């Protein structure tokens, strides 16, 4: 990635490029941007955290673990998100028990809301993987209270509630206007009667638009919609 393709000094332009590529599931392109930024400044913790999250998404747990460990060692505002990321990377490498112990031992009292939400979300995901869905649901709820606009958290909690047999609670959680395809598909799957038909049509139109643009499609959401309908 050529950083000079953006206006000189325009960090917002570069970050927007990366976010757009991730939204369109061009993970190779986004990774190239993060790699270039870190070559310019290896101490850029925000970019390192973004790259670690992307590596987790792609299943590159060794790479994520390396990035997360560097964040933890900084002992600053990125320690908690870095620790959350490290726990997920360990779990992805089949070390779930160690990952849960690592996150449970960290004192999250006094953390900024976003950092604490990162940590809680990781704890919730690991609890869910361990089969403790009651703890996972409670922890995801706590995280969502701190960051109510986080669609990823809302989708994860809705999935857990649905699998736990509480479709009404999941439906209520998704009752606001969906801001993302992930929430729209889940709302459609749980919708009723005319509302369901409307939401299914909107989700299908969204997926069709992605295909028309040539985007790498949201395969998981497409599969969920197909199963639900």
Coordinates of C-alpha atoms in Angstrom, one line a residue:
X1 CA 0.0 0.0 0.0
X2 CA 1.3 3.4 -1.0
X3 CA 0.6 5.8 1.9
X4 CA 1.4 8.7 -0.5
X5 CA -1.8 7.8 -2.4
X6 CA -3.6 9.8 0.3
X7 CA -2.9 13.5 0.9
X8 CA 0.4 14.0 2.7
X9 CA -0.3 13.9 6.5
X10 CA -3.9 12.9 6.0
X11 CA -4.1 10.1 8.6
X12 CA -7.9 10.2 8.4
X13 CA -7.7 9.4 4.6
X14 CA -5.6 6.4 5.3
X15 CA -7.8 5.1 8.1
X16 CA -10.9 5.6 5.9
X17 CA -9.2 3.5 3.2
X18 CA -8.6 0.7 5.7
X19 CA -12.1 0.9 7.2
X20 CA -13.7 0.8 3.7
X21 CA -11.6 -2.2 2.6
X22 CA -12.6 -4.1 5.8
X23 CA -16.3 -3.2 5.3
X24 CA -16.0 -4.6 1.8
X25 CA -14.2 -7.7 3.1
X26 CA -11.0 -6.8 1.3
X27 CA -8.9 -8.0 4.2
X28 CA -5.7 -8.3 2.1
X29 CA -6.0 -4.6 1.2
X30 CA -6.7 -3.5 4.8
X31 CA -3.8 -5.6 6.0
X32 CA -1.5 -3.9 3.5
X33 CA -2.5 -0.5 4.9
X34 CA -1.9 -1.5 8.5
X35 CA 1.5 -3.1 7.6
X36 CA 2.5 0.1 5.8
X37 CA 1.5 2.3 8.8
X38 CA 3.4 0.2 11.2
X39 CA 6.5 0.3 9.1
X40 CA 6.2 4.0 9.3
X41 CA 5.7 4.0 13.1
X42 CA 6.0 0.7 15.0
X43 CA 4.7 2.4 18.2
X44 CA 1.3 3.2 16.6
X45 CA -0.8 1.3 19.1
X46 CA -4.1 2.1 17.5
X47 CA -3.0 0.6 14.2
X48 CA -1.4 -2.4 15.9
X49 CA -4.7 -3.1 17.7
X50 CA -6.6 -2.8 14.4
X51 CA -4.2 -5.2 12.7
X52 CA -4.5 -7.6 15.6
X53 CA -8.3 -7.6 15.3
X54 CA -8.0 -8.2 11.6
X55 CA -5.6 -11.1 12.1
X56 CA -8.1 -12.6 14.6
X57 CA -10.8 -12.3 12.0
X58 CA -8.7 -14.1 9.4
X59 CA -7.6 -16.8 11.8
X60 CA -3.9 -15.7 11.9
X61 CA -3.7 -16.4 15.7
X62 CA 0.1 -16.4 15.8
X63 CA 0.3 -13.0 14.2
X64 CA -2.5 -11.6 16.4
X65 CA -0.8 -13.0 19.5
X66 CA 2.5 -11.1 18.5
X67 CA 0.6 -7.8 18.0
X68 CA -1.4 -8.2 21.2
X69 CA 1.6 -9.1 23.3
X70 CA 3.3 -5.8 22.3
X71 CA 0.2 -3.9 23.2
X72 CA 0.1 -5.5 26.7
X73 CA 3.7 -4.7 27.3
X74 CA 3.1 -1.0 26.7
X75 CA 1.2 -0.7 30.1
X76 CA -1.0 2.2 28.8
X77 CA -4.5 2.7 27.6
X78 CA -4.1 -0.2 25.1
X79 CA -3.2 -2.8 27.8
X80 CA -6.8 -4.0 28.4
X81 CA -7.7 -4.2 24.6
X82 CA -4.4 -5.9 24.0
X83 CA -5.1 -8.4 26.8
X84 CA -8.5 -9.1 25.4
X85 CA -7.0 -9.7 22.0
X86 CA -4.3 -11.9 23.4
X87 CA -6.9 -14.0 25.2
X88 CA -8.9 -14.5 22.0
X89 CA -5.7 -15.4 20.1
X90 CA -4.8 -18.0 22.7
X91 CA -8.3 -19.5 22.5
X92 CA -8.0 -19.6 18.8
X93 CA -4.9 -21.6 19.2
X94 CA -6.8 -24.2 21.3
X95 CA -5.7 -22.8 24.7
X96 CA -9.1 -21.8 26.0
X97 CA -8.5 -22.6 29.7
X98 CA -5.3 -20.5 29.8
X99 CA -7.1 -17.7 27.9
X100 CA -10.0 -17.5 30.4
X101 CA -7.6 -17.5 33.3
X102 CA -5.6 -14.7 31.8
X103 CA -8.6 -12.5 31.3
X104 CA -10.2 -13.4 34.7
X105 CA -7.0 -12.3 36.5
X106 CA -7.0 -8.8 35.1
X107 CA -8.5 -6.1 37.3
X108 CA -10.8 -4.0 35.1
X109 CA -11.9 -1.6 37.8
X110 CA -11.5 2.0 36.7
X111 CA -10.9 1.2 33.1
X112 CA -12.4 3.6 30.4
X113 CA -15.8 2.3 29.1
X114 CA -14.4 1.3 25.7
X115 CA -11.4 -0.6 27.1
X116 CA -13.6 -2.4 29.7
X117 CA -16.1 -3.3 27.0
X118 CA -13.3 -4.8 25.0
X119 CA -12.3 -7.0 27.9
X120 CA -15.8 -8.0 28.8
X121 CA -16.6 -8.9 25.2
X122 CA -13.6 -11.2 25.1
X123 CA -14.6 -12.8 28.4
X124 CA -18.1 -13.3 27.1
X125 CA -16.9 -15.0 23.9
X126 CA -14.6 -17.3 25.8
X127 CA -17.3 -18.2 28.3
X128 CA -19.6 -19.0 25.3
X129 CA -16.9 -21.2 23.7
X130 CA -16.5 -23.0 27.1
X131 CA -20.3 -23.8 27.1
X132 CA -21.2 -21.4 29.9
X133 CA -23.9 -19.5 27.9
X134 CA -25.5 -17.9 31.0
X135 CA -22.2 -16.2 32.0
X136 CA -21.6 -15.3 28.4
X137 CA -25.0 -13.6 28.1
X138 CA -24.6 -11.7 31.3
X139 CA -21.1 -10.5 30.3
X140 CA -22.2 -9.5 26.8
X141 CA -25.0 -7.5 28.4
X142 CA -22.6 -5.7 30.6
X143 CA -20.3 -4.9 27.7
X144 CA -23.2 -3.6 25.6
X145 CA -24.3 -1.3 28.4
X146 CA -20.9 0.4 28.2
X147 CA -20.9 0.6 24.4
X148 CA -24.6 0.5 23.2
X149 CA -23.8 1.4 19.6
X150 CA -21.5 -1.6 19.1
X151 CA -23.3 -3.7 16.5
X152 CA -20.8 -6.6 16.9
X153 CA -21.7 -6.9 20.6
X154 CA -25.4 -6.6 19.9
X155 CA -25.3 -9.3 17.2
X156 CA -23.2 -11.6 19.5
X157 CA -25.7 -11.2 22.4
X158 CA -28.7 -11.7 20.1
X159 CA -27.1 -15.0 18.9
X160 CA -26.5 -16.2 22.4
X161 CA -30.0 -15.4 23.5
X162 CA -31.5 -17.2 20.5
X163 CA -29.4 -20.3 21.1
X164 CA -30.3 -20.1 24.8
X165 CA -34.0 -20.3 23.8
X166 CA -34.9 -16.7 24.6
X167 CA -36.0 -15.5 21.1
X168 CA -38.2 -12.8 22.6
X169 CA -35.3 -11.2 24.4
X170 CA -33.2 -11.4 21.2
X171 CA -36.1 -9.9 19.2
X172 CA -36.3 -7.0 21.6
X173 CA -32.6 -6.4 21.4
X174 CA -32.9 -6.1 17.7
X175 CA -36.0 -4.0 17.6
X176 CA -34.2 -0.8 16.8
X177 CA -33.6 0.2 13.2
X178 CA -30.7 -2.1 12.0
X179 CA -27.5 -0.2 11.2
X180 CA -25.6 -3.2 9.7
X181 CA -26.3 -6.3 7.7
X182 CA -25.4 -8.4 10.7
X183 CA -28.2 -7.0 12.7
X184 CA -30.6 -6.8 9.7
X185 CA -30.2 -10.5 9.0
X186 CA -30.8 -11.5 12.6
X187 CA -33.8 -9.2 12.9
X188 CA -35.2 -10.8 9.7
X189 CA -34.6 -14.3 11.0
X190 CA -36.5 -13.5 14.2
X191 CA -39.2 -11.3 12.6
X192 CA -42.9 -12.1 12.4
X193 CA -45.4 -11.8 9.6
X194 CA -45.2 -8.6 7.5
X195 CA -42.3 -7.2 9.4
X196 CA -40.3 -10.4 8.6
X197 CA -41.1 -10.2 4.9
X198 CA -39.9 -6.6 4.9
X199 CA -36.7 -7.3 6.7
X200 CA -35.9 -10.4 4.5
X201 CA -36.4 -8.3 1.4
X202 CA -34.1 -5.6 2.7
X203 CA -31.5 -8.1 3.6
X204 CA -31.6 -9.7 0.2
X205 CA -31.4 -6.3 -1.5
X206 CA -28.3 -5.5 0.7
X207 CA -26.6 -8.7 -0.4
X208 CA -27.6 -8.2 -4.0
X209 CA -26.0 -4.7 -3.9
X210 CA -22.8 -6.1 -2.6
X211 CA -22.7 -8.6 -5.4
X212 CA -23.4 -5.8 -8.0
X213 CA -20.5 -3.7 -6.6
X214 CA -18.2 -6.7 -6.8
X215 CA -17.6 -6.7 -3.0
X216 CA -16.4 -9.8 -1.2
X217 CA -19.8 -10.8 0.2
X218 CA -20.9 -11.4 3.7
X219 CA -21.0 -15.2 3.4
X220 CA -22.0 -15.8 7.0
X221 CA -24.9 -13.4 6.8
X222 CA -26.0 -14.8 3.4
X223 CA -26.0 -18.3 4.9
X224 CA -27.9 -17.3 8.0
X225 CA -30.6 -15.6 5.8
X226 CA -30.8 -18.7 3.6
X227 CA -31.3 -21.0 6.6
X228 CA -33.9 -18.6 8.1
X229 CA -36.0 -18.3 5.0

